XYZ file of C-alpha atoms in Angstrom:
690
model
C -0.013 -0.006 -0.054
C 1.258 3.516 -0.819
C 2.707 5.210 2.342
C 0.578 8.337 1.913
C -2.595 6.217 2.103
C -1.626 4.599 5.468
C -0.701 7.799 7.099
C -4.120 8.277 8.609
C -5.443 11.218 10.666
C -4.362 9.849 14.084
C -0.674 9.724 12.960
C -0.818 13.125 11.309
C -2.257 14.571 14.586
C 0.353 12.895 16.754
C 3.220 14.106 14.477
C 1.780 17.631 14.395
C 1.473 17.767 18.154
C 4.926 16.347 18.615
C 6.626 18.982 16.528
C 4.664 21.837 18.115
C 5.177 21.208 21.800
C 7.050 18.848 24.031
C 9.567 18.545 26.857
C 11.848 21.680 27.318
C 15.145 21.507 25.537
C 18.284 23.552 26.212
C 20.326 25.061 23.552
C 19.664 24.764 19.717
C 18.604 21.857 17.625
C 21.787 19.844 16.864
C 23.603 21.889 19.533
C 22.323 20.686 22.889
C 18.888 19.614 21.669
C 18.551 16.189 20.093
C 15.384 16.601 17.934
C 14.789 12.992 16.798
C 17.691 10.855 18.147
C 17.732 7.974 17.708
C 15.751 8.242 14.516
C 15.112 4.454 14.438
C 13.459 4.549 17.749
C 11.151 7.456 16.744
C 10.216 5.712 13.457
C 9.382 2.481 15.502
C 7.207 4.473 17.842
C 5.331 6.330 15.194
C 4.834 3.123 13.266
C 2.463 1.971 15.921
C 1.160 5.316 17.363
C -1.665 5.478 14.686
C -3.044 2.065 15.588
C -6.328 1.536 17.307
C -5.747 -0.004 20.856
C -7.660 -1.585 23.588
C -7.720 0.994 26.479
C -9.237 1.202 29.839
C -8.794 4.965 30.592
C -11.410 7.576 30.105
C -9.089 9.953 28.182
C -8.894 7.577 25.314
C -12.597 7.867 24.676
C -12.932 11.628 25.263
C -13.560 13.905 22.349
C -11.986 16.842 24.174
C -9.661 18.661 21.902
C -10.499 16.349 18.954
C -13.050 18.637 17.325
C -15.960 16.342 18.359
C -14.361 13.234 16.776
C -16.035 10.036 18.325
C -13.089 8.013 19.762
C -15.278 4.779 19.679
C -15.667 4.893 15.967
C -12.970 4.339 13.226
C -12.211 6.903 10.621
C -14.952 5.549 8.242
C -17.605 5.748 10.949
C -17.561 2.079 11.774
C -18.437 1.385 15.311
C -15.391 -0.177 17.109
C -15.371 -3.079 19.550
C -15.879 -2.217 23.262
C -12.702 -0.690 24.903
C -11.065 -0.077 21.436
C -10.121 3.657 20.939
C -9.439 5.330 17.695
C -7.166 7.855 19.503
C -5.466 6.254 22.385
C -4.218 8.465 25.136
C -0.701 8.607 26.525
C -1.981 6.727 29.592
C -3.117 3.977 27.305
C 0.154 3.860 25.441
C 2.007 3.676 28.831
C -0.227 0.727 29.974
C -0.515 -1.230 26.774
C 1.752 -4.227 26.647
C 1.130 -4.911 22.963
C 2.226 -1.398 22.098
C 5.308 -1.376 24.341
C 6.566 -4.899 23.282
C 5.974 -4.188 19.578
C 7.954 -0.902 19.756
C 10.630 -2.625 21.819
C 10.981 -5.509 19.311
C 11.082 -2.972 16.395
C 13.901 -1.043 18.124
C 15.698 -4.254 18.863
C 15.627 -5.138 15.125
C 16.259 -1.602 13.741
C 18.590 0.146 16.126
C 21.568 -2.275 16.080
C 24.064 0.585 16.101
C 22.667 2.458 19.087
C 23.873 1.751 22.588
C 21.379 0.159 24.948
C 21.670 2.890 27.567
C 20.702 5.582 25.011
C 17.693 3.483 24.085
C 16.696 3.125 27.728
C 17.170 6.919 28.252
C 14.981 7.634 25.212
C 12.406 5.017 26.203
C 11.696 6.476 29.658
C 11.180 9.982 28.156
C 9.648 9.426 24.698
C 8.186 6.007 23.936
C 4.776 7.177 25.483
C 4.932 10.672 24.039
C 7.038 13.893 24.260
C 4.764 15.876 26.624
C 5.990 16.786 29.978
C 2.779 15.428 31.578
C 2.970 12.063 29.878
C 3.171 9.101 32.250
C 6.223 6.895 32.302
C 5.910 3.601 30.496
C 4.665 0.636 32.409
C 7.719 -1.487 31.168
C 11.272 -0.453 30.775
C 12.815 -1.198 27.390
C 14.693 -4.159 28.844
C 11.657 -5.448 30.541
C 9.496 -5.122 27.428
C 12.111 -6.896 25.289
C 12.527 -9.718 27.892
C 8.862 -10.388 27.804
C 9.139 -11.452 24.154
C 9.186 -15.225 24.219
C 9.238 -15.641 20.413
C 9.695 -13.292 17.553
C 6.245 -11.956 16.309
C 5.044 -13.103 12.977
C 2.111 -10.760 12.577
C 2.435 -7.372 10.946
C -0.058 -4.666 12.216
C -0.914 -2.232 9.474
C -1.676 1.403 10.204
C -5.289 1.817 11.279
C -5.727 -1.765 12.530
C -6.162 -2.759 16.183
C -3.019 -3.418 17.943
C -4.029 -6.108 20.381
C -0.894 -8.341 20.327
C 2.802 -7.887 19.921
C 3.321 -7.290 16.143
C 5.939 -6.391 13.551
C 6.010 -2.927 12.041
C 4.878 -2.349 8.569
C 8.202 -2.077 6.697
C 6.816 0.311 4.121
C 5.451 2.681 6.789
C 8.626 2.344 8.965
C 10.910 3.161 5.993
C 8.862 6.135 4.956
C 8.790 7.417 8.609
C 12.530 6.954 9.050
C 13.450 8.856 5.934
C 10.938 11.604 6.741
C 12.015 12.105 10.311
C 15.679 11.960 9.364
C 15.251 14.597 6.519
C 13.219 16.832 8.729
C 15.883 16.700 11.520
C 18.702 17.406 9.155
C 16.930 20.431 7.701
C 16.300 21.796 11.205
C 19.815 21.298 12.235
C 20.901 23.221 9.013
C 18.705 26.099 10.082
C 20.469 26.498 13.397
C 23.892 25.864 11.841
C 23.358 28.578 9.300
C 22.110 30.902 11.961
C 25.329 30.358 13.886
C 27.370 31.049 10.714
C 25.570 34.461 10.271
C 26.071 35.453 13.887
C 29.625 34.302 14.175
C 30.680 35.794 10.894
C 29.284 39.195 12.080
C 31.487 38.832 15.224
C 34.691 37.053 14.148
C 35.236 38.874 10.808
C 35.607 42.356 12.363
C 37.890 41.056 15.032
C 39.939 39.168 12.422
C 40.396 42.077 10.090
C 41.305 44.333 13.008
C 44.086 41.886 13.988
C 45.654 42.428 10.529
C 47.063 45.732 11.668
C 49.461 43.908 13.953
C 51.044 41.937 10.935
C 54.404 43.295 9.814
C 53.184 44.752 6.472
C 55.129 47.765 5.262
C 53.299 50.781 6.395
C 53.415 52.281 3.027
C 51.402 49.277 1.700
C 48.902 49.625 4.467
C 48.258 53.260 3.602
C 47.870 52.423 -0.191
C 45.382 49.651 0.743
C 43.359 52.015 3.012
C 43.392 54.649 0.367
C 41.848 52.350 -2.223
C 39.543 50.133 -0.135
C 38.985 51.416 3.391
C 38.840 55.240 3.216
C 36.875 56.076 0.007
C 33.133 56.263 -0.036
C 31.435 53.589 -2.212
C 29.699 56.202 -4.335
C 30.665 59.747 -4.316
C 27.248 61.175 -5.525
C 25.340 58.980 -2.942
C 24.919 61.761 -0.312
C 23.577 64.296 -2.866
C 21.138 61.957 -4.411
C 17.615 60.973 -3.059
C 18.820 57.574 -1.983
C 20.608 59.168 0.882
C 17.353 60.347 2.392
C 16.062 56.805 2.551
C 19.177 54.651 2.927
C 21.418 57.011 4.848
C 25.126 57.656 4.904
C 27.204 56.078 2.025
C 29.342 53.202 3.337
C 33.030 53.302 2.569
C 34.315 50.674 0.219
C 35.572 48.555 3.089
C 32.280 48.846 4.837
C 30.434 48.041 1.583
C 32.420 44.931 1.139
C 31.413 43.594 4.593
C 27.774 44.634 4.023
C 27.735 42.940 0.696
C 29.216 39.830 2.313
C 26.473 39.713 4.882
C 23.771 40.218 2.252
C 25.143 37.438 -0.020
C 25.682 35.219 2.893
C 22.114 35.444 3.995
C 20.852 34.896 0.420
C 23.052 31.823 -0.009
C 22.160 30.340 3.398
C 18.442 30.818 2.592
C 18.729 29.019 -0.708
C 20.591 25.824 0.037
C 20.498 22.566 1.996
C 16.905 21.530 1.867
C 15.801 17.896 1.872
C 12.879 16.289 0.137
C 11.069 13.254 1.370
C 11.196 10.373 -1.122
C 8.439 7.977 -1.759
C 5.561 10.464 -1.334
C 5.359 10.259 2.391
C 5.598 13.753 4.126
C 6.100 14.098 7.770
C 4.737 17.647 7.998
C 3.460 18.758 4.714
C 1.035 17.527 2.179
C 3.390 17.610 -0.747
C 7.042 18.393 -1.812
C 6.583 22.084 -2.811
C 4.608 22.932 0.392
C 7.352 21.075 2.395
C 10.204 23.075 0.678
C 8.293 26.298 1.241
C 7.704 25.499 4.906
C 11.360 24.695 5.428
C 12.283 27.982 3.635
C 10.006 29.851 6.011
C 11.476 28.353 9.094
C 15.051 29.115 7.668
C 14.085 32.809 7.184
C 12.821 32.818 10.835
C 16.061 31.323 12.198
C 18.219 33.684 10.158
C 16.215 36.684 11.180
C 16.655 35.815 14.792
C 20.482 35.388 14.290
C 20.426 38.856 12.669
C 18.417 40.242 15.638
C 21.342 39.471 17.899
C 23.866 41.040 15.535
C 21.832 44.282 15.103
C 21.458 44.666 18.775
C 25.141 44.049 19.302
C 26.153 46.538 16.596
C 23.949 49.267 17.949
C 25.253 48.986 21.616
C 27.327 51.661 23.066
C 29.018 49.088 25.228
C 29.667 46.835 22.214
C 32.432 44.376 23.082
C 33.544 44.630 19.440
C 34.457 48.208 20.186
C 36.918 46.833 22.612
C 38.286 44.069 20.466
C 38.668 45.910 17.192
C 39.729 49.290 15.913
C 36.448 49.947 14.259
C 34.550 52.994 15.177
C 31.096 53.166 16.838
C 29.827 54.987 13.760
C 30.763 51.973 11.619
C 28.900 49.709 13.773
C 25.818 51.812 13.738
C 25.969 51.821 9.920
C 26.211 48.080 10.030
C 23.366 47.945 12.563
C 21.074 49.656 9.988
C 21.971 47.317 7.136
C 21.687 44.247 9.284
C 18.359 45.473 10.568
C 17.088 45.628 6.937
C 18.248 42.121 6.363
C 16.570 40.872 9.516
C 13.347 42.640 8.987
C 13.044 41.389 5.329
C 13.641 37.780 6.429
C 10.935 38.124 9.213
C 8.472 39.454 6.705
C 9.325 36.656 4.191
C 8.944 34.117 7.123
C 5.423 35.284 7.781
C 4.391 35.688 4.104
C 5.633 32.195 3.110
C 3.922 30.573 6.085
C 0.743 32.479 5.240
C 0.815 30.983 1.745
C 1.478 27.464 3.104
C -1.247 27.781 5.787
C -3.734 28.806 2.973
C -2.605 25.925 0.854
C -2.841 23.484 3.885
C -6.317 24.726 4.848
C -4.907 25.584 8.378
C -5.451 29.351 8.296
C -9.039 29.331 9.741
C -7.962 27.179 12.706
C -4.595 28.913 13.508
C -5.394 32.536 12.939
C -7.289 32.603 16.299
C -4.406 31.051 18.191
C -2.052 33.158 20.419
C 1.085 32.326 18.499
C -0.503 33.550 15.382
C -1.442 36.840 16.805
C 1.936 37.490 18.448
C 3.643 36.685 15.126
C 1.371 39.162 13.401
C 2.238 41.796 15.973
C 6.028 41.171 15.464
C 5.676 41.276 11.659
C 3.477 44.446 11.562
C 6.017 46.205 13.843
C 8.855 45.142 11.665
C 7.079 46.414 8.619
C 6.746 49.890 10.365
C 10.178 50.164 11.903
C 12.099 50.472 8.660
C 10.057 53.394 6.926
C 9.946 55.284 10.379
C 13.783 55.036 10.658
C 14.775 56.641 7.289
C 17.385 59.379 7.757
C 15.149 62.260 6.680
C 12.702 61.385 9.536
C 15.505 60.640 12.010
C 17.105 63.951 11.496
C 13.981 66.178 11.410
C 11.850 64.614 14.060
C 14.425 62.733 16.112
C 12.226 62.708 19.239
C 9.415 60.835 17.387
C 11.932 58.519 15.706
C 13.385 57.599 19.087
C 9.987 56.914 20.699
C 8.681 54.799 17.840
C 12.043 53.019 17.427
C 12.009 51.880 21.000
C 8.333 50.936 21.101
C 8.421 49.051 17.799
C 11.664 47.314 18.776
C 10.035 45.997 22.010
C 7.004 44.869 20.033
C 9.231 42.937 17.625
C 11.202 41.075 20.298
C 8.315 40.573 22.602
C 6.149 39.414 19.779
C 8.797 37.000 18.541
C 9.173 35.692 22.006
C 5.535 34.799 22.647
C 5.219 33.621 18.971
C 7.802 30.994 19.764
C 6.606 30.180 23.220
C 2.935 29.748 22.359
C 3.905 27.720 19.259
C 6.646 25.445 20.566
C 6.917 26.257 24.318
C 10.675 25.542 25.096
C 10.970 22.386 23.142
C 13.192 23.312 20.196
C 15.173 26.086 21.651
C 14.250 28.785 18.992
C 13.948 31.208 21.887
C 17.649 30.774 22.651
C 18.240 33.346 19.881
C 16.192 35.784 21.766
C 18.054 35.022 24.990
C 21.117 36.235 23.100
C 19.333 39.393 22.044
C 18.076 40.166 25.611
C 21.548 39.346 27.048
C 23.227 41.826 24.727
C 20.715 44.431 25.261
C 20.785 43.941 28.951
C 24.522 44.065 29.247
C 24.603 47.333 27.359
C 21.858 48.830 29.401
C 23.572 47.721 32.698
C 26.841 49.334 31.800
C 25.011 52.505 30.646
C 23.440 52.610 34.154
C 26.738 52.038 35.998
C 28.405 54.724 33.997
C 25.577 57.220 34.919
C 25.649 56.068 38.596
C 29.324 56.606 38.800
C 29.041 60.190 37.682
C 25.880 60.955 39.743
C 23.372 63.700 39.281
C 25.174 66.980 38.220
C 24.176 70.454 37.418
C 24.610 71.708 33.870
C 25.026 75.388 33.374
C 23.904 76.830 30.046
C 25.390 79.909 28.422
C 24.033 81.288 25.332
C 26.649 82.208 22.642
C 24.526 83.332 19.942
C 21.357 82.356 18.086
C 22.950 79.168 16.890
C 25.153 77.926 19.695
C 25.131 77.422 23.496
C 27.821 76.341 25.815
C 27.141 73.819 28.649
C 29.343 73.582 31.790
C 29.243 70.585 34.278
C 31.387 71.074 37.194
C 33.283 68.560 39.284
C 33.761 65.831 36.630
C 36.426 65.235 33.961
C 37.005 62.929 31.046
C 37.730 62.818 27.329
C 36.022 61.523 24.369
C 32.221 61.946 24.286
C 29.358 61.426 26.663
C 25.553 61.157 26.536
C 23.653 63.767 28.440
C 20.254 63.105 30.053
C 18.500 66.336 31.154
C 16.409 65.256 34.046
C 13.570 67.859 34.197
C 13.239 68.149 30.431
C 12.646 65.075 28.242
C 14.570 62.725 30.517
C 13.931 59.941 28.040
C 16.140 61.566 25.444
C 19.863 61.520 25.358
C 22.328 63.080 22.976
C 26.118 62.563 22.320
C 28.459 65.463 22.882
C 32.238 65.657 22.540
C 34.056 66.929 25.663
C 35.667 70.192 24.543
C 37.589 70.504 27.753
C 37.919 69.247 31.436
C 38.729 72.753 32.817
C 36.135 75.447 33.281
C 37.064 79.162 33.418
C 35.377 80.742 36.499
C 33.058 83.668 35.794
C 34.929 87.002 35.699
C 38.350 85.421 35.485
C 40.946 86.164 32.778
C 43.086 83.680 30.787
C 46.621 84.358 29.804
C 48.644 82.626 27.163
C 50.936 81.029 29.743
C 47.965 79.483 31.654
C 46.273 78.129 28.416
C 49.541 76.639 27.285
C 49.900 74.749 30.552
C 46.359 73.579 30.941
C 45.871 72.465 27.376
C 46.847 68.791 28.037
C 47.193 68.349 31.917
C 45.512 65.740 34.043
C 43.709 67.396 36.933
C 41.873 66.152 40.075
C 38.168 66.307 39.503
C 37.453 66.836 43.160
C 39.740 69.834 43.695
C 39.702 73.330 42.084
C 43.201 74.230 40.635
C 45.079 77.493 40.833
C 47.873 78.252 38.435
C 50.177 81.110 38.667
C 51.773 83.227 36.045
C 54.331 85.940 36.325
C 51.619 88.625 36.153
C 48.529 87.220 38.153
C 46.836 84.229 39.652
C 44.238 82.471 37.388
C 41.468 80.263 38.943
C 39.936 77.368 37.176
C 37.626 74.534 38.032
C 37.525 71.065 36.908
C 34.551 70.103 34.847
C 33.348 69.178 31.468
C 32.688 71.891 28.787
C 30.368 71.216 25.832
C 29.496 73.273 22.767
C 26.078 72.659 21.094
C 24.519 73.863 17.843
C 20.835 74.463 18.481
C 18.762 72.488 15.882
C 15.071 72.272 15.363
C 13.529 69.958 17.886
C 14.745 68.873 21.270
C 18.071 70.802 21.671
C 16.558 74.196 20.600
C 14.477 74.223 23.774
C 17.717 74.364 25.851
C 18.070 78.007 24.784
C 15.376 78.926 27.255
C 17.099 77.223 30.292
C 19.803 78.554 32.437
C 20.761 75.351 34.209
C 19.327 71.830 34.471
C 20.105 68.646 36.512
C 21.754 66.229 34.248
C 22.981 62.613 34.193
C 26.167 61.905 32.341
C 26.637 58.589 30.634
C 30.226 58.121 29.712
C 32.882 58.915 28.769
C 33.154 56.735 25.689
C 35.771 56.646 22.952
C 39.579 56.418 22.933
C 41.627 58.715 20.825
C 43.981 56.886 18.509
C 47.683 57.517 19.044
C 49.019 59.525 16.066
C 52.437 60.321 17.483
C 54.179 58.340 14.757
C 53.003 60.941 12.126
C 55.150 64.102 12.248
C 52.324 66.236 11.043
C 48.793 66.286 12.204
C 46.012 68.202 10.270
C 42.751 68.711 12.238
C 39.892 69.892 10.003
C 36.715 71.011 11.733
C 33.391 72.573 10.870
C 31.246 74.365 13.592
C 31.099 72.589 16.979
C 32.865 69.630 15.342
C 36.027 71.293 16.576
C 35.341 70.005 20.003
C 36.063 66.421 18.613
C 39.504 67.251 17.366
C 40.775 69.304 20.325
C 42.166 66.283 22.163
C 44.237 65.316 19.179
C 45.694 68.900 18.938
C 46.480 68.947 22.661
C 48.332 65.563 22.726
C 50.107 65.401 19.431
C 53.894 65.762 19.970
C 54.729 66.923 16.470
C 53.402 69.730 14.261
C 49.651 70.064 14.613
C 47.524 72.394 12.611
C 43.859 73.185 13.083
C 41.756 74.357 10.077
C 38.343 75.465 11.244
C 35.328 76.706 9.514
C 32.722 78.380 11.707
C 29.280 79.747 10.998
C 29.598 82.583 13.426
C 32.371 84.654 14.977
C 30.647 84.352 18.333
C 31.540 80.695 18.443
C 35.173 81.347 17.607
C 35.425 84.004 20.304
C 33.835 81.762 22.920
C 36.344 79.043 22.345
C 39.518 81.171 22.272
C 40.590 80.035 25.702
C 40.733 76.499 24.350
C 42.179 77.129 20.912
C 44.293 80.335 20.829
C 47.614 78.590 21.490
C 47.232 76.228 18.528
C 48.556 76.648 15.043
C 45.336 77.398 13.331
C 43.449 78.975 10.477
C 39.931 80.021 11.008
C 37.306 81.102 8.470
C 33.851 82.420 9.352
C 30.896 81.872 7.154
C 33.226 80.442 4.370
C 34.392 77.044 3.156
C 37.898 75.819 3.668
C 40.032 75.122 0.637
C 40.474 71.499 1.737
C 42.272 70.420 -1.400
C 45.128 72.967 -1.108
C 45.286 72.359 2.644
C 45.822 68.523 2.322
C 47.756 68.420 -0.975
C 50.305 71.005 0.443
C 51.629 68.400 2.937
C 55.051 66.982 1.957
C 55.792 64.405 4.675
C 53.776 61.545 5.978
C 50.787 63.022 8.016
C 47.544 62.100 9.773
C 44.180 63.859 9.182
C 41.329 64.022 11.681
C 38.079 65.598 10.452
C 34.852 66.381 12.250
C 32.158 68.554 10.789
C 29.214 68.623 8.340
C 28.770 65.591 6.079
C 29.855 67.363 2.975
C 33.128 68.518 4.640
C 33.861 65.053 5.855
C 33.097 63.421 2.381
C 35.326 65.884 0.498
C 38.146 65.321 3.014
C 37.721 61.658 2.757
C 37.900 61.783 -1.081
C 41.077 63.853 -1.089
C 42.868 61.811 1.589
C 41.904 58.496 -0.184
C 43.584 59.649 -3.322
C 46.746 60.890 -1.616
C 47.018 57.825 0.699
C 47.700 55.742 -2.476
C 50.883 57.778 -3.050
C 52.238 58.497 0.326
C 51.675 57.430 3.949
C 48.545 59.071 5.375
C 46.339 58.266 8.245
C 42.658 59.302 8.102
C 40.259 59.541 11.037
C 36.544 60.730 10.800
C 35.084 61.739 14.130
C 31.284 61.595 13.612
C 28.227 60.826 15.678
C 25.402 58.872 14.173
C 21.972 57.907 15.497
């Protein structure tokens, strides 16, 4: 008889239930969770699970959960003998000697390569069923096998009454074995490919960063950077409409990695699927539906793996920032591209399953179940988060972007969690991917909190410079790099990154002399003690503290103009400034308040350091004179710097640090990339991205 004809409704129901829920597992399928091992034992058990059996328990004759099916009648409506159930319960399977001895004999004949202790372990947990509430079998495997006095000579076909020890139907057993084995291999491939995506996203940045320690000639490294690492992928990108939707152009090096991740996900989505031969299908009605179902599951697992990556890349306390020389802005860029991949895979997972559920006539039943609703919530949130995160919205209405981004992210992860739990409980470990997501997110938030608690609540004093700029002083705390400020009585949920311009604050009414500024430019000071420095002409009093300069933009920061002081939490400092002492010349190029990001390089460079600064207003230049007047610098107000002549005029090896408007940074990048192919040049772009 054809296998598809003997796989009657009871077997299909048992298989479906076994795949959906079961005993909790730990890890991933194939990596801590054994899905169907040993396969021969599962095939033996399923070979008899669809048989009618003599039962004495009430559950075997209850129509609860069976859609009103009469358990005392066969599938064709024939009335069954007394005490014979068409759908035996787990209790009946546990007590039935014909069932236990038949399965034991089948395992004895089919599982020759499996150790007995492994069979006994499986037997105690799964021979009756895979539900945590299933009773233990009435006989151990050894006891069931020992009760066999002579080999059985009767074959019990699917749908027949199993009332004595019998042989398994060979055709059905073979079809079951192949189907279970293929299904398990495909599920293992899902998890394996998910690990490939996650580990690639972690290992490759670390590996490429380690290349800098290899003894390559430095001239070669500069040429390589100038051709592949520094240049933008497409120069007109930022000036085209695509930038308003996609965002900042990646560099060629970043584009190579992004392209690798995209191609990797496409490749892993398209290969290593198994088809069940012989026409028997463990889960689906036919081959195409089965392939589409496996494809949908593959999309789901890959999406979960990318969820972990995108949260890692967006973290301020990203361990990859500590293990690599990649900048936070690079990881934020990668976060956006990985998010696009993950969201697309999540949507495809839902669309393909919707198509299959319609094909399988399961939509009506499943669309009212909790797992379906939570999956819909996660998918809808994923569909919304991408268009609401495009750069033009992120820049113009940042506050709305931030609120929607947080809410939709929570809905995606929470919806995914309940989608898995209501569908599979903890049986197959799909939620393990979300454990990784929550762990990375929690680690980042914990360190953020600790950084804020270490600094405590401070008072930010706001000084208006002109219509465009303000200065913020926070006394009693020092640091370098950048921090995130939370203003406690004004939009406490928002935080913005600011470069630390200085760790000394000039007291009101005090005067600076050139001698004092030359000394205080790069000193380390005790944050708990005011410092007094003497010159030959007068005493100068300064206080330790952080100084920030802000340009007021439409939206949140513009409201600061109406404040004189605010309580503030300081998260940070973040960022380490790269040592550029091996380069005899340093060029720092800045636009507006971007100058605050290059000041630490100017203070610490031991060689010739030059600052080229373009400012919108003279008031900003005057306000920052105490921090800049002892530098070699060229300042233009309301004009563009001639970047090409500035950079190309350098004769020796040199380093360039730039911070300013995107157009300035792009032009500097393009010029440096070209020169780096001819001489040794180091390029650093100091930028903050959301």
